[in-house]
Structures are given as C-alpha cells and as structure tokens.
C-alpha cells in the first residue's frame, strides 16, 4: 500500500500570503496524484488532478507540481475561503490512498 | 447535473452488518468509464477509501477491510450498495459515496454529502 505523508500538519498563514503544501509518497505514483479541499461539515472538493491540472471551476491561484514521490500544492495568494483542510490522493496503485491532511488556518 | 446521496442507519450496534445505499442522478453506471466509490472519515480524522465498483461490474476493495466489505450496483435504480460486516466502534465515521470517470479527471469529481454512522451498543 502506498503511504502518502503530508507536511506540515498545520500551516498558519494570513490572507494574501503564499501557501505551499507537500505530499510525499512511499513509492512512485508517477503523476497520478490529486488534491482535495475540505471545509468543516462538507464533502471534499477536487482541486487538482494528475499532479497539475485544475479541476473544473478551480481558481488559477491553485497550482500543483511534482512527480514520482514528491508533490506540492501551491496557493499563490490566500483568500479567506481557502482556509480548510487539504488532502492528497493517489490512484497509481491499489488500494487507493489519501494523505492524512494539512490544516490551513488563519494566522 | 450530477448528484449523489448516501442513506442508511445512523446507529448500528457492534457486530451488526451495516448497509449503505448511494442513490445518484445525472449519470449512469451502465455508461462505459463510470465508477462509484465509497470513502469514509472518522470524526476529526483523514479520509479512507473503502471500495469501488465500475460500469462493467469490476470491484476493488481496501486491503485491510476487504473481508468485511461487499459493493454492488443496481443500474436500473441508479444505486450502489455497500455492506460492511461485524461493525465495531472504530468504524464510526461519515461515509461518502463519490463518482469517478475513467476519462479525465479520473478522480472523485462528485461527492455525496455524507452520512454519519455511529457504532455503539
């Protein structure tokens, strides 16, 4: 099973700042990695798929990069609605797995 | 417009079998490339993928839970059913169903709102 390790566990930033979230896989997932955003009481929302492709309706301030085992989600300038929990997810190998999440909180 | 909705008991007793139903609209599981998965999330914890069923009836399960899970579909009713046997308090979680397509994006692009299942005697 591929383990996805996200860092940091919590990230405290202010609106307007740049956020960088990391996801490391225990073995290569090629480019088959996605990012989801989850707000309290809501289902996750797909942000980025296959490492760097924005899902439908996702603002351009969200971008993804990486390959193999190391991936990054970047939010270029934080908006108030961006403070949430973010999960990475791989579909390279069965079983599908998620990271443990990064909580992005307002500083 | 794609929608999914989970339904099932809010409370089950330890050792009982849980049956959850995902009722969806806006797509058909008889269409090539369509798939539905179940994912759960214990309170305050991370997401955990459970199972997936494909349009061609292929099925995939979590390695750690495969002996307890069964996923099935009723294409005529637009429903996917998940059963989980021998429930335990650690199975307390919000259970989500979500759609995947084999074409891009190829990930969970639509989710239900989730249903909280509590396991307690």
CSV table of C-alpha atoms in Angstrom, one decimal:
chain,number,residue,atom,x,y,z
A,1,UNK,CA,0.0,0.0,0.0
A,2,UNK,CA,1.3,3.4,-0.9
A,3,UNK,CA,1.5,5.7,2.1
A,4,UNK,CA,1.1,9.5,1.4
A,5,UNK,CA,2.7,11.7,4.0
A,6,UNK,CA,1.6,15.3,4.1
A,7,UNK,CA,3.5,18.2,5.6
A,8,UNK,CA,3.1,20.3,7.6
A,9,UNK,CA,0.2,19.0,9.6
A,10,UNK,CA,-0.9,22.6,10.2
A,11,UNK,CA,0.0,25.7,8.3
A,12,UNK,CA,-0.8,29.1,9.8
A,13,UNK,CA,-0.8,32.0,7.3
A,14,UNK,CA,-2.6,35.3,6.6
A,15,UNK,CA,-4.8,36.2,3.7
A,16,UNK,CA,-2.7,37.3,0.8
A,17,UNK,CA,0.2,35.1,1.7
A,18,UNK,CA,1.5,32.2,-0.4
A,19,UNK,CA,0.8,28.6,0.8
A,20,UNK,CA,3.0,25.6,0.0
A,21,UNK,CA,1.7,22.2,1.0
A,22,UNK,CA,3.7,19.0,0.5
A,23,UNK,CA,2.8,15.4,-0.1
A,24,UNK,CA,5.4,12.6,-0.2
A,25,UNK,CA,4.6,9.1,-1.5
A,26,UNK,CA,6.3,6.0,-0.1
A,27,UNK,CA,6.8,4.8,-3.7
A,28,UNK,CA,6.4,6.4,-7.1
A,29,UNK,CA,2.9,7.3,-8.1
A,30,UNK,CA,4.1,8.7,-11.4
A,31,UNK,CA,1.8,11.8,-12.0
A,32,UNK,CA,-1.4,10.1,-10.6
A,33,UNK,CA,-1.9,12.4,-7.7
A,34,UNK,CA,-4.8,14.7,-6.8
A,35,UNK,CA,-5.5,17.3,-4.2
A,36,UNK,CA,-8.8,17.9,-2.4
A,37,UNK,CA,-10.1,20.7,-0.2
A,38,UNK,CA,-12.4,20.0,2.6
A,39,UNK,CA,-14.2,22.6,4.7
A,40,UNK,CA,-16.0,21.8,8.0
A,41,UNK,CA,-19.2,19.8,7.5
A,42,UNK,CA,-18.7,19.5,3.8
A,43,UNK,CA,-17.6,16.8,1.4
A,44,UNK,CA,-14.1,17.1,-0.1
A,45,UNK,CA,-13.8,19.0,-3.4
A,46,UNK,CA,-11.4,18.1,-6.2
A,47,UNK,CA,-8.9,20.9,-6.8
A,48,UNK,CA,-6.0,19.4,-8.8
A,49,UNK,CA,-5.8,16.1,-10.7
A,50,UNK,CA,-2.9,14.3,-12.3
A,51,UNK,CA,-0.4,16.5,-10.4
A,52,UNK,CA,-1.0,19.8,-12.1
A,53,UNK,CA,-4.4,20.0,-13.8
A,54,UNK,CA,-7.0,22.2,-12.2
A,55,UNK,CA,-10.5,20.7,-11.9
A,56,UNK,CA,-13.5,22.5,-13.4
A,57,UNK,CA,-14.1,25.8,-11.7
A,58,UNK,CA,-11.0,25.9,-9.6
A,59,UNK,CA,-9.3,29.4,-9.5
A,60,UNK,CA,-5.9,29.9,-11.1
A,61,UNK,CA,-4.3,30.7,-7.7
A,62,UNK,CA,-4.3,26.9,-7.0
A,63,UNK,CA,-1.5,25.1,-8.7
A,64,UNK,CA,0.2,21.7,-8.4
A,65,UNK,CA,3.6,20.3,-9.2
A,66,UNK,CA,5.9,17.4,-8.7
A,67,UNK,CA,6.3,13.8,-10.0
A,68,UNK,CA,7.2,10.4,-8.7
A,69,UNK,CA,7.2,10.7,-4.9
A,70,UNK,CA,7.2,14.4,-4.1
A,71,UNK,CA,4.3,16.8,-4.8
A,72,UNK,CA,3.3,20.3,-4.0
A,73,UNK,CA,0.1,22.2,-3.9
A,74,UNK,CA,0.6,26.0,-4.0
A,75,UNK,CA,-1.9,28.7,-3.3
A,76,UNK,CA,-0.4,31.8,-4.7
A,77,UNK,CA,-2.3,34.4,-2.6
A,78,UNK,CA,-4.7,33.1,0.1
A,79,UNK,CA,-8.3,34.2,0.1
A,80,UNK,CA,-10.4,33.9,3.2
A,81,UNK,CA,-12.3,31.0,1.7
A,82,UNK,CA,-9.1,28.9,1.2
A,83,UNK,CA,-8.7,28.2,4.9
A,84,UNK,CA,-9.6,24.5,5.1
A,85,UNK,CA,-8.1,21.0,5.2
A,86,UNK,CA,-6.3,19.7,2.1
A,87,UNK,CA,-5.7,16.1,1.3
A,88,UNK,CA,-3.6,14.5,-1.4
A,89,UNK,CA,-4.7,11.2,-3.0
A,90,UNK,CA,-3.1,8.7,-5.3
A,91,UNK,CA,-4.7,6.4,-8.0
A,92,UNK,CA,-1.5,4.9,-9.2
A,93,UNK,CA,-1.8,1.6,-7.3
A,94,UNK,CA,-4.5,-0.3,-5.5
A,95,UNK,CA,-5.6,0.3,-2.9
A,96,UNK,CA,-6.3,3.9,-3.4
A,97,UNK,CA,-4.9,6.0,-0.6
A,98,UNK,CA,-5.2,9.5,0.9
A,99,UNK,CA,-2.7,11.5,2.9
A,100,UNK,CA,-3.5,12.5,6.5
A,101,UNK,CA,-4.3,16.1,5.6
A,102,UNK,CA,-2.8,19.6,6.1
A,103,UNK,CA,-4.9,22.1,8.0
A,104,UNK,CA,-4.5,25.6,6.6
A,105,UNK,CA,-5.5,28.0,9.3
A,106,UNK,CA,-5.7,31.8,9.6
A,107,UNK,CA,-2.8,33.3,11.5
B,1,UNK,CA,-26.5,17.8,-13.0
B,2,UNK,CA,-24.7,15.1,-11.1
B,3,UNK,CA,-25.8,14.4,-7.6
B,4,UNK,CA,-25.2,11.6,-5.1
B,5,UNK,CA,-26.9,10.9,-1.8
B,6,UNK,CA,-26.0,8.4,0.9
B,7,UNK,CA,-28.6,6.7,3.0
B,8,UNK,CA,-28.6,4.2,5.8
B,9,UNK,CA,-28.8,3.8,9.6
B,10,UNK,CA,-27.3,6.5,11.8
B,11,UNK,CA,-26.7,4.0,14.6
B,12,UNK,CA,-25.6,0.4,14.5
B,13,UNK,CA,-24.6,-2.0,17.3
B,14,UNK,CA,-21.3,-3.7,17.5
B,15,UNK,CA,-21.1,-7.0,15.5
B,16,UNK,CA,-24.0,-5.9,13.3
B,17,UNK,CA,-23.9,-5.5,9.5
B,18,UNK,CA,-24.1,-2.0,8.0
B,19,UNK,CA,-25.8,-1.5,4.7
B,20,UNK,CA,-25.5,1.9,3.0
B,21,UNK,CA,-27.1,2.9,-0.3
B,22,UNK,CA,-25.8,5.6,-2.7
B,23,UNK,CA,-28.5,6.9,-4.9
B,24,UNK,CA,-27.2,9.0,-7.8
B,25,UNK,CA,-28.5,11.0,-10.7
B,26,UNK,CA,-27.0,12.8,-13.7
B,27,UNK,CA,-25.0,9.8,-14.9
B,28,UNK,CA,-25.5,6.1,-15.5
B,29,UNK,CA,-23.4,3.2,-14.2
B,30,UNK,CA,-24.1,1.4,-17.4
B,31,UNK,CA,-22.1,4.0,-19.3
B,32,UNK,CA,-18.5,3.0,-20.1
B,33,UNK,CA,-15.9,4.5,-17.8
B,34,UNK,CA,-18.3,5.3,-14.9
B,35,UNK,CA,-17.4,4.2,-11.4
B,36,UNK,CA,-18.6,4.8,-7.9
B,37,UNK,CA,-16.5,4.6,-4.7
B,38,UNK,CA,-17.2,4.6,-1.0
B,39,UNK,CA,-14.9,6.6,1.2
B,40,UNK,CA,-15.2,7.2,5.0
B,41,UNK,CA,-13.9,9.7,7.5
B,42,UNK,CA,-13.9,9.1,11.3
B,43,UNK,CA,-14.6,12.3,13.2
B,44,UNK,CA,-11.7,14.7,13.1
B,45,UNK,CA,-9.6,12.2,11.1
B,46,UNK,CA,-8.5,11.6,7.5
B,47,UNK,CA,-10.3,10.2,4.5
B,48,UNK,CA,-10.1,6.4,3.9
B,49,UNK,CA,-11.0,4.8,0.6
B,50,UNK,CA,-13.2,1.6,1.0
B,51,UNK,CA,-14.4,0.2,-2.3
B,52,UNK,CA,-15.1,0.9,-5.9
B,53,UNK,CA,-17.5,-0.6,-8.5
B,54,UNK,CA,-17.2,0.0,-12.2
B,55,UNK,CA,-19.6,0.1,-15.1
B,56,UNK,CA,-18.5,-3.4,-16.1
B,57,UNK,CA,-19.1,-4.7,-12.6
B,58,UNK,CA,-15.4,-4.8,-11.7
B,59,UNK,CA,-14.9,-4.4,-8.0
B,60,UNK,CA,-12.0,-3.2,-5.9
B,61,UNK,CA,-11.6,-3.2,-2.1
B,62,UNK,CA,-9.5,-1.7,0.7
B,63,UNK,CA,-6.8,-4.3,1.5
B,64,UNK,CA,-7.4,-4.0,5.3
B,65,UNK,CA,-11.2,-4.2,5.0
B,66,UNK,CA,-11.8,-6.5,2.1
B,67,UNK,CA,-13.0,-9.4,4.1
B,68,UNK,CA,-15.8,-7.3,5.6
B,69,UNK,CA,-16.9,-5.3,2.5
B,70,UNK,CA,-19.2,-6.0,-0.4
B,71,UNK,CA,-20.1,-3.5,-3.0
B,72,UNK,CA,-22.9,-4.0,-5.6
B,73,UNK,CA,-24.9,-1.9,-8.0
B,74,UNK,CA,-28.4,-1.7,-9.3
B,75,UNK,CA,-28.1,0.1,-12.6
B,76,UNK,CA,-31.9,0.3,-13.1
B,77,UNK,CA,-32.3,2.1,-9.8
B,78,UNK,CA,-29.1,4.2,-10.1
B,79,UNK,CA,-27.9,2.8,-6.8
B,80,UNK,CA,-24.7,1.4,-5.3
B,81,UNK,CA,-24.9,-0.5,-2.1
B,82,UNK,CA,-22.1,-1.1,0.4
B,83,UNK,CA,-22.3,-3.7,3.1
B,84,UNK,CA,-19.8,-3.9,6.0
B,85,UNK,CA,-20.0,-6.8,8.4
B,86,UNK,CA,-19.0,-7.1,12.0
B,87,UNK,CA,-19.2,-3.4,12.8
B,88,UNK,CA,-17.0,-2.0,15.6
B,89,UNK,CA,-16.9,1.3,17.4
B,90,UNK,CA,-13.8,2.2,15.4
B,91,UNK,CA,-16.0,2.1,12.3
B,92,UNK,CA,-17.8,5.2,13.5
B,93,UNK,CA,-17.4,7.7,10.6
B,94,UNK,CA,-19.0,9.8,8.0
B,95,UNK,CA,-19.4,7.6,4.9
B,96,UNK,CA,-19.3,9.2,1.5
B,97,UNK,CA,-20.0,7.9,-2.0
B,98,UNK,CA,-18.3,9.6,-4.9
B,99,UNK,CA,-18.2,9.3,-8.7
B,100,UNK,CA,-15.1,8.6,-10.8
B,101,UNK,CA,-14.8,8.5,-14.5
B,102,UNK,CA,-12.0,6.7,-16.3
B,103,UNK,CA,-11.6,9.7,-18.5
B,104,UNK,CA,-10.2,13.0,-17.1
B,105,UNK,CA,-10.2,13.9,-14.4
B,106,UNK,CA,-10.2,10.2,-13.3
B,107,UNK,CA,-10.6,11.1,-9.7
B,108,UNK,CA,-13.6,11.7,-7.3
B,109,UNK,CA,-15.2,14.6,-9.1
B,110,UNK,CA,-18.7,14.5,-7.4
B,111,UNK,CA,-19.4,13.5,-3.8
B,112,UNK,CA,-22.5,12.9,-1.7
B,113,UNK,CA,-22.9,15.0,1.4
B,114,UNK,CA,-22.0,12.0,3.6
B,115,UNK,CA,-23.9,10.1,6.2
B,116,UNK,CA,-22.7,9.7,9.8
B,117,UNK,CA,-22.7,6.2,11.1
B,118,UNK,CA,-22.2,5.7,14.9
B,119,UNK,CA,-21.3,2.2,16.2
B,120,UNK,CA,-22.4,1.9,19.8
B,121,UNK,CA,-24.3,-0.5,22.0
